[in-house]
Coordinates of C-alpha atoms and ligand atoms in Angstrom, one line a residue:
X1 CA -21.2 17.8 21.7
X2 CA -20.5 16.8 18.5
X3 CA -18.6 13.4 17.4
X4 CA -16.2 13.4 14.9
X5 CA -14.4 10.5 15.4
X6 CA -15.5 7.8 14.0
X7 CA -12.3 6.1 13.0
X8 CA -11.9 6.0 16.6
X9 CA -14.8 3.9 17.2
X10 CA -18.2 4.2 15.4
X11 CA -21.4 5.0 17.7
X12 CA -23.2 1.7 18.6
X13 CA -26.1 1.1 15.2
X14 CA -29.4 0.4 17.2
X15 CA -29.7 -2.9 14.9
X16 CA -26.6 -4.2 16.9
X17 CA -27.5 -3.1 20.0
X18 CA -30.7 -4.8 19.5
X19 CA -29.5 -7.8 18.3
X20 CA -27.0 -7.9 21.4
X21 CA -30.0 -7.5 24.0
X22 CA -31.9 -10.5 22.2
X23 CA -28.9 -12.6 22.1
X24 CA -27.5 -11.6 25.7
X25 CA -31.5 -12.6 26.8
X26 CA -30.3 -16.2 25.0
X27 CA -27.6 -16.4 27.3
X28 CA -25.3 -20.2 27.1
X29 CA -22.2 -21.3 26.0
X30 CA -21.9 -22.3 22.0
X31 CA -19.9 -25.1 22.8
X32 CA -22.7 -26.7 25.2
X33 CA -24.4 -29.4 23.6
X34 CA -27.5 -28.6 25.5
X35 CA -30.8 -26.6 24.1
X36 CA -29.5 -23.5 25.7
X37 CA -26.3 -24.0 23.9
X38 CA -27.3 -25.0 21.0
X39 CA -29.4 -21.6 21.2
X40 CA -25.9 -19.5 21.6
X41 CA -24.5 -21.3 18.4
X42 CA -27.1 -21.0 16.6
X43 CA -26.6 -17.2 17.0
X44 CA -23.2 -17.4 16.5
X45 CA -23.2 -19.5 13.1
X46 CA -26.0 -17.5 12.2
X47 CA -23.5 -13.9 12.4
X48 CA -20.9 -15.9 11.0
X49 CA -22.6 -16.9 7.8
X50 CA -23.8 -13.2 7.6
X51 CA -20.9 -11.5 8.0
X52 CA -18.5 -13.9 5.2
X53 CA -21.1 -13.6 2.9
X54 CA -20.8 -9.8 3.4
X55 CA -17.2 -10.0 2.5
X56 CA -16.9 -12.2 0.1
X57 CA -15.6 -15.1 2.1
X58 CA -17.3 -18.9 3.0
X59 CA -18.6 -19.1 6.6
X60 CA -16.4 -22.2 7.6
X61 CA -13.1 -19.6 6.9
X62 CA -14.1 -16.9 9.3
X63 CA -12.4 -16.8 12.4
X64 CA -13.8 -14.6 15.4
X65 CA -11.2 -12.7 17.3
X66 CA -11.2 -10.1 20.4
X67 CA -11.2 -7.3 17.2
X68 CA -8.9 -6.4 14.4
X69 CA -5.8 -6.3 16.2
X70 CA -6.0 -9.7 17.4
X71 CA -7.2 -10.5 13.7
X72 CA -3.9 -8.9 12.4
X73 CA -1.9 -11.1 14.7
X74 CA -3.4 -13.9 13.9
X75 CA -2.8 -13.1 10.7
X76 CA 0.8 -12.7 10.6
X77 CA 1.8 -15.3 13.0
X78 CA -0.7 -17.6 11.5
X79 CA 0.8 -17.4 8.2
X80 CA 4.1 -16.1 8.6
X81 CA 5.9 -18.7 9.5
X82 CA 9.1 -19.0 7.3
X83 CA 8.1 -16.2 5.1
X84 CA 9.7 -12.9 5.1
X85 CA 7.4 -10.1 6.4
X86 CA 6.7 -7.5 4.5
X87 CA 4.4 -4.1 5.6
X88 CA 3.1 -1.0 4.0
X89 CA 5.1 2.2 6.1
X90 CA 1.6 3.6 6.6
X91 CA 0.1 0.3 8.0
X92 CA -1.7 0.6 11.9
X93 CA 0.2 -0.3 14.8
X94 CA -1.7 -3.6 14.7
X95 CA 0.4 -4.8 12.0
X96 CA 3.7 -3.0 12.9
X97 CA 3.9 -4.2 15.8
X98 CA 3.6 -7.8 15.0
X99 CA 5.6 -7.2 12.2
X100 CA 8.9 -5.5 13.8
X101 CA 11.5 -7.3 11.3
X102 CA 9.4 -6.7 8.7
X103 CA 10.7 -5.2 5.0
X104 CA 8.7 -1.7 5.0
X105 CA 7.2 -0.5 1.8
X106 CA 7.2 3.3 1.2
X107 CA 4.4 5.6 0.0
X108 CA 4.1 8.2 -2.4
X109 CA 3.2 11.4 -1.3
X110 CA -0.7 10.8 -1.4
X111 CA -0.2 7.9 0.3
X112 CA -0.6 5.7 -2.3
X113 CA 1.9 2.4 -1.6
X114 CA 4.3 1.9 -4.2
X115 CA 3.9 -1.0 -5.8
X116 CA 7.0 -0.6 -8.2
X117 CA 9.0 -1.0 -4.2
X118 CA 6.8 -3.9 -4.1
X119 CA 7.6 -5.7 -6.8
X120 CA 10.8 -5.4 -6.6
X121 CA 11.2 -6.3 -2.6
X122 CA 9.1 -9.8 -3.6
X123 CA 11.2 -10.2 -6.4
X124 CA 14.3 -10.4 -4.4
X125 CA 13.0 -12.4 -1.5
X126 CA 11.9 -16.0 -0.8
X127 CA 8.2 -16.9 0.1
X128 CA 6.8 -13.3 1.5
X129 CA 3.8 -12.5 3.5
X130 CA 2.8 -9.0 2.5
X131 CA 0.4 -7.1 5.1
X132 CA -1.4 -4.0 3.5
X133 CA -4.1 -1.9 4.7
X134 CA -7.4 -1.4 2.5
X135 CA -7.8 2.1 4.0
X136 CA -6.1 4.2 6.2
X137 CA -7.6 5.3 9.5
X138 CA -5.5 8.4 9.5
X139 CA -5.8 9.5 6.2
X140 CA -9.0 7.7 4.2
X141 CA -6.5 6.8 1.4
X142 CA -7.6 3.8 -0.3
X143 CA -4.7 1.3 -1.2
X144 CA -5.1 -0.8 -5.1
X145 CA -5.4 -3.6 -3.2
X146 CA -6.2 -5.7 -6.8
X147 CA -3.5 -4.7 -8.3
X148 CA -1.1 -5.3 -5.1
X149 CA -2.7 -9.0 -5.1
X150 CA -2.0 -9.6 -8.5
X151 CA 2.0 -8.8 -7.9
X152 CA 1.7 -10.8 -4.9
X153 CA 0.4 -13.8 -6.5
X154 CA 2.8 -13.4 -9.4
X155 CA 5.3 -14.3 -7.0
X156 CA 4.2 -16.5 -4.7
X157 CA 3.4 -14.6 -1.8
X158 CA 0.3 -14.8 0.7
X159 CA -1.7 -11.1 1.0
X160 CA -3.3 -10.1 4.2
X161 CA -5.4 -7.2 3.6
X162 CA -6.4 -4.8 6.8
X163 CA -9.9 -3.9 5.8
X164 CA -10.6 -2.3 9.6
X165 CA -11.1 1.1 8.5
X166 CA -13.0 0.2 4.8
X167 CA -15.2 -2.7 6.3
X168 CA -18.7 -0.7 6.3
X169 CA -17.8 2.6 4.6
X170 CA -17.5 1.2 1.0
X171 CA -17.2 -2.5 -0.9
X172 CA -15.1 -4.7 0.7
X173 CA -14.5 -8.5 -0.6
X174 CA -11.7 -10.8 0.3
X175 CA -12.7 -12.6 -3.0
X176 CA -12.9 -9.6 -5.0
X177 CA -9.6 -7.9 -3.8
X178 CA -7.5 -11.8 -4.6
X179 CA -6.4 -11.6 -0.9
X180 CA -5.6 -14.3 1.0
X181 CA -6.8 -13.4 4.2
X182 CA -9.0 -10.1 5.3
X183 CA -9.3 -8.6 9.2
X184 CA -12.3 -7.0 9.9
X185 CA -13.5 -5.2 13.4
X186 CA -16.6 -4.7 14.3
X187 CA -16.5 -1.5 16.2
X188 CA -15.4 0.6 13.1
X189 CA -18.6 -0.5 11.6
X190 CA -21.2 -0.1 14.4
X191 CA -21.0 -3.0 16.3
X192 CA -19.7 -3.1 20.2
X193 CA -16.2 -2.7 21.0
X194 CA -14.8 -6.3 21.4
X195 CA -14.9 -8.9 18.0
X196 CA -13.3 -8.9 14.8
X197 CA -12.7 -11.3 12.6
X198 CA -9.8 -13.1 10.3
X199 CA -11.6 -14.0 7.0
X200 CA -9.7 -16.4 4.8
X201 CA -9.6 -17.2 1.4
X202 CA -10.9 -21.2 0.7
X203 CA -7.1 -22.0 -0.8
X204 CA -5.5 -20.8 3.0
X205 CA -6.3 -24.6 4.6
X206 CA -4.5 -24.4 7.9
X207 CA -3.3 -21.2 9.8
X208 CA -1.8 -21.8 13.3
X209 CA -4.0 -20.5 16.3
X210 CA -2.1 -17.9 18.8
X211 CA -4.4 -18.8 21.5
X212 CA -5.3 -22.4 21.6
X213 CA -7.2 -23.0 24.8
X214 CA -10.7 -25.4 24.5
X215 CA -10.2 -25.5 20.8
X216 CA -13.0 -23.1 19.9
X217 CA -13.2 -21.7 16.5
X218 CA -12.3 -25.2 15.0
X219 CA -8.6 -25.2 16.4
X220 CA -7.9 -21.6 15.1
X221 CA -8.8 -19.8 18.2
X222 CA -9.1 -20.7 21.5
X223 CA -11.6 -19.1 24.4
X224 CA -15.5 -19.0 24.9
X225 CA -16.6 -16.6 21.9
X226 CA -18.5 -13.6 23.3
X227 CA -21.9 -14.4 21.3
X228 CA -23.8 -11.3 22.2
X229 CA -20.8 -9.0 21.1
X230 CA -20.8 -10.7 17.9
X231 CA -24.4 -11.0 17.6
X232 CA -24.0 -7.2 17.3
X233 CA -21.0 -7.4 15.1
X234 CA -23.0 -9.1 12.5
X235 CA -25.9 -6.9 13.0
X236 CA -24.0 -3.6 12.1
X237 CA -22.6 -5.2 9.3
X238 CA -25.9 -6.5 7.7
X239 CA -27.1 -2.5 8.4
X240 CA -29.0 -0.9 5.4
X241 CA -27.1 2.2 3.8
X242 CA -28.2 5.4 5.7
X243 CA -29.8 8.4 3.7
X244 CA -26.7 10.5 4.7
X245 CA -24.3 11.6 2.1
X246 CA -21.1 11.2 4.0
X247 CA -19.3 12.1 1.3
X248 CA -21.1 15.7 0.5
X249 CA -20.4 16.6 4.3
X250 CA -17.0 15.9 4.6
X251 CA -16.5 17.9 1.5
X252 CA -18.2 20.3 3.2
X253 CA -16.1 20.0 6.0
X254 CA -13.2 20.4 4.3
X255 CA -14.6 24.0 2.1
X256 CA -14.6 25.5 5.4
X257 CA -11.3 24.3 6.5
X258 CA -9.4 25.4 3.4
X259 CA -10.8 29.1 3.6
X260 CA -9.5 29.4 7.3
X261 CA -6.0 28.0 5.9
X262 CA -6.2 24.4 6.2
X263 CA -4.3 21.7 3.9
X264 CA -5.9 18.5 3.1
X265 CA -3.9 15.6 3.3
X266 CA -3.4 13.1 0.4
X267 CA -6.6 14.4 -1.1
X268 CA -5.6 13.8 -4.7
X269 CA -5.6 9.8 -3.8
X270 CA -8.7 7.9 -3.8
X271 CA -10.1 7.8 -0.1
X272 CA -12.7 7.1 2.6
X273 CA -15.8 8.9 1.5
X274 CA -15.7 10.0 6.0
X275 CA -12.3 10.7 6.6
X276 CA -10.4 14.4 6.3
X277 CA -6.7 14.9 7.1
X278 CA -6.4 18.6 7.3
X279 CA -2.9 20.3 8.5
X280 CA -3.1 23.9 9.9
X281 CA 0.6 25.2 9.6
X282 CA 1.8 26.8 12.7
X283 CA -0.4 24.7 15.6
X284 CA 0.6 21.6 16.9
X285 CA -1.8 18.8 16.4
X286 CA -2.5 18.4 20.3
X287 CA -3.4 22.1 20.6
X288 CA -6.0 21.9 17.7
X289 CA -7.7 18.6 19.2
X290 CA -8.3 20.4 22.8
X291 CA -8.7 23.7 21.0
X292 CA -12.0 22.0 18.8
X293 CA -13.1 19.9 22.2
X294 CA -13.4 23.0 23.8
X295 CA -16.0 24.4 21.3
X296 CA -17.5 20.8 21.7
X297 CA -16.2 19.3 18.7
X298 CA -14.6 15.6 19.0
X299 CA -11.3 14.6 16.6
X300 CA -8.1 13.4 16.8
X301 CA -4.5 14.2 16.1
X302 CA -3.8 11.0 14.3
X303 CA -4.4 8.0 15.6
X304 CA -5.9 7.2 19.2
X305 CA -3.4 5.4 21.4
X306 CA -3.7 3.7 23.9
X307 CA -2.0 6.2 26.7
X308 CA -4.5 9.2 25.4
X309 CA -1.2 11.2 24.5
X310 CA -0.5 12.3 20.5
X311 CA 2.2 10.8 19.3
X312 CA 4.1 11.9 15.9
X313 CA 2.3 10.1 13.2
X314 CA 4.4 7.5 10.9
X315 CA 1.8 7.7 8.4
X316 CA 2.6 11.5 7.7
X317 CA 6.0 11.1 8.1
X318 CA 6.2 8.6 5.8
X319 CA 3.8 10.8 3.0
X320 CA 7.0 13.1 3.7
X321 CA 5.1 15.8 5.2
X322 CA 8.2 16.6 7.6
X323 CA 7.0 19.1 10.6
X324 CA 3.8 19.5 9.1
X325 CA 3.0 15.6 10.2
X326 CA 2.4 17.1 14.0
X327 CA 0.3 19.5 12.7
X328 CA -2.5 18.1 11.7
X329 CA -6.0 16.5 12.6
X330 CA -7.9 13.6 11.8
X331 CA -12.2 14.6 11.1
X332 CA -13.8 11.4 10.5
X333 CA -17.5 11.3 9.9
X334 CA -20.0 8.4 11.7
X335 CA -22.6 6.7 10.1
X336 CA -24.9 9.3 11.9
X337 CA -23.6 12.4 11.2
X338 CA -25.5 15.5 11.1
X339 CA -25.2 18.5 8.8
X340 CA -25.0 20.8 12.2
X341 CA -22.0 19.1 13.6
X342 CA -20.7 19.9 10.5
X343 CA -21.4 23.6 11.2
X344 CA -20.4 23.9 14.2
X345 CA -16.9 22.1 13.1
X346 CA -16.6 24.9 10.5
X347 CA -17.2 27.7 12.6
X348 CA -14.6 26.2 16.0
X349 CA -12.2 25.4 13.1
X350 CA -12.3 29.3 11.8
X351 CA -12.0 30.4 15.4
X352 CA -9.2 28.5 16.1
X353 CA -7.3 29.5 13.0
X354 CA -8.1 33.3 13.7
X355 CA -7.0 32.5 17.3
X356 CA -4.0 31.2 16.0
X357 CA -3.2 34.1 13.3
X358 CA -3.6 36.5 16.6
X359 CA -1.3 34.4 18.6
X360 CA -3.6 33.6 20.6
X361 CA -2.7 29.8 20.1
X362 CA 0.8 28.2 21.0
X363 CA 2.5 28.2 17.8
X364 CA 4.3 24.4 16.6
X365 CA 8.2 24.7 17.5
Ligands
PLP1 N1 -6.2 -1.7 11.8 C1 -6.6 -0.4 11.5 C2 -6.4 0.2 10.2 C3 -7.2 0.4 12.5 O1 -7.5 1.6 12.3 C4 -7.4 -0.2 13.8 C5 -7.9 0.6 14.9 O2 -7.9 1.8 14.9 C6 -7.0 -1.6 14.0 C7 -6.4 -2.2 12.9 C8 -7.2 -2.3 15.3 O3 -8.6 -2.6 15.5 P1 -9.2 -2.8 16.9 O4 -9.4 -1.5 17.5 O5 -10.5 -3.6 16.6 O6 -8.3 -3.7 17.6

């Protein structure tokens, strides 16, 4: 089988599972004062420097969290309060759906968010809290996050900058960008399903905790941190640079997908050096996933939900794709890809297209 879905979730790096088996073999609770304790914290303060320096943040504003989702929340109920939402229309369901009121931005037809909209929205509203991705997962498109900041702090409102997808795959700094606060996961980089983090920036002094339990995370967030998890989090993060040019297989990828009749998505907007988008008029979305598993290559109609079934993506829709948005499917390269998944990708994809100009495939209503 060959795994081409890393925006999904990223096979484990062995540097994390390592570092998970050495801190798991620590054991204790960080907040113990005992020597085993102060063992697990040690760990724990140790990933946390790691991982702020990493993106551009100081240790004592990094939050732990369950993953990014629970990093966007925190986010936006931790420094929403009394300020008018504001989203990007391609942003995950992480944010939309802790953001339902919120004022949606649109996107050009690459994707690109309009920051003309922008400016305008957060010159007509009070304090804002504007929540923009750094990449997409559906797409690769890379946001100007800078220049989106710079707007933002021109009038007065806080940034929080969704870096799940670019966290890992190219530079990512909470400093650099001018956010004000960055979630990272550590899944989509490596690490084991189950931490994330909030990074804020040093001028964010207080953010309210959604969970408060025991007081852990210094009154930001509540419960006993899972240490081994995010020994492993930090380990995949600190991971040296593979020899693999991601970049010269997905273009690959996307040669042979254009000469069976493929479109590629937003592909004149910067993007993730992994990701594809590539529409193949006539098949629905669904049909090409189970189509490609059959030949034993893994990808995705869009994004992954939670009840396994495709829904219609909002981030096509919103590029203004119209029916074509349910025909399409997401290739997204892992840090370990090889050239022959590549190949065999190529040849399912021009089988299922020459299936499909036979009839042989259900054609998209
Ligand atoms: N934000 C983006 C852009 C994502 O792609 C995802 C997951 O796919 C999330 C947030 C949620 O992250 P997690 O799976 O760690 O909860």
């Amino acid at each position: 089988m060959h795994y081409l879905d890393a925006n999904a979730t990223e096979p484990l790096r062995p540097e994390a599972r390592a570092a998970m088996i050495k801190a798991l073999d620590i054991g204790g609770n960080p907040s113990s004062v005992h020597a085993t304790g102060r063992a697990a914290r040690r760990v724990m303060e140790d990933a946390r420097e790691a991982l702020a320096a990493r993106f551009g943040g100081e240790a004592g504003d990094l939050v732990f969290t369950a993953g990014g989702t629970e990093a966007d929340a925190l986010a936006i109920h931790g420094l929403g309060r009394g300020r008018r939402l504001v989203i990007g229309a391609t942003e995950h369901d992480a944010v939309r759906a802790a953001a339902p009121e919120a004022a949606i931005i649109p996107v050009h037809a690459n994707g690109l968010i309009d920051l003309g909209v922008l400016d305008t929205v957060l010159a007509a509203t009070g304090p804002a809290l504007v929540c923009l991705m750094l990449a997409n997962n559906e797409t690769g498109t890379i946001q100007p996050i800078a220049e989106a900041a710079t707007l933002c702090r021109a009038h007065g409102a806080l940034l929080h900058v969704d870096a799940v997808q670019a966290a890992g795959r190219m530079p990512v700094s909470l400093k650099g960008l001018g956010a004000h606060s960055l979630a990272i996961s550590s899944h989509k980089l490596g690490g084991p399903i189950g931490a994330g983090a909030l990074l804020l920036a040093p001028e964010v002094t207080a953010i309210s905790p959604l969970i408060r339990g025991g007081g852990q995370e210094r009154g930001r967030r509540g419960g006993t941190p899972p240490v081994a998890t995010i020994a492993g989090f930090a380990a995949a993060a600190l991971a040296p640079e593979g020899a693999t040019d991601l970049g010269a297989l997905r273009d690959r990828a996307e040669a042979a997908a254009l000469a069976s009749g493929a479109t590629i998505i937003g592909c004149d907007a910067p993007r993730l050096t992994n990701t594809t988008c590539l529409a193949l008029p006539g098949a629905r979305a669904e049909t090409q996933v189970i189509a490609m598993d059959l030949a034993g290559v893994m990808v995705s109609a869009g994004a992954a939900c939670s009840s396994g079934k495709v829904a219609e993506s909002h981030v096509l829709a919103a590029m203004g794709l119209g029916s074509l948005a349910g025909q399409a499917i997401r290739v997204s390269l892992p840090w370990n890809a090889a050239r022959a998944s590549i190949d065999a990708f190529a040849e399912a994809y021009a089988r299922m297209a020459d299936r499909m100009r036979a009839g042989l495939v259900p054609r998209a209503a």
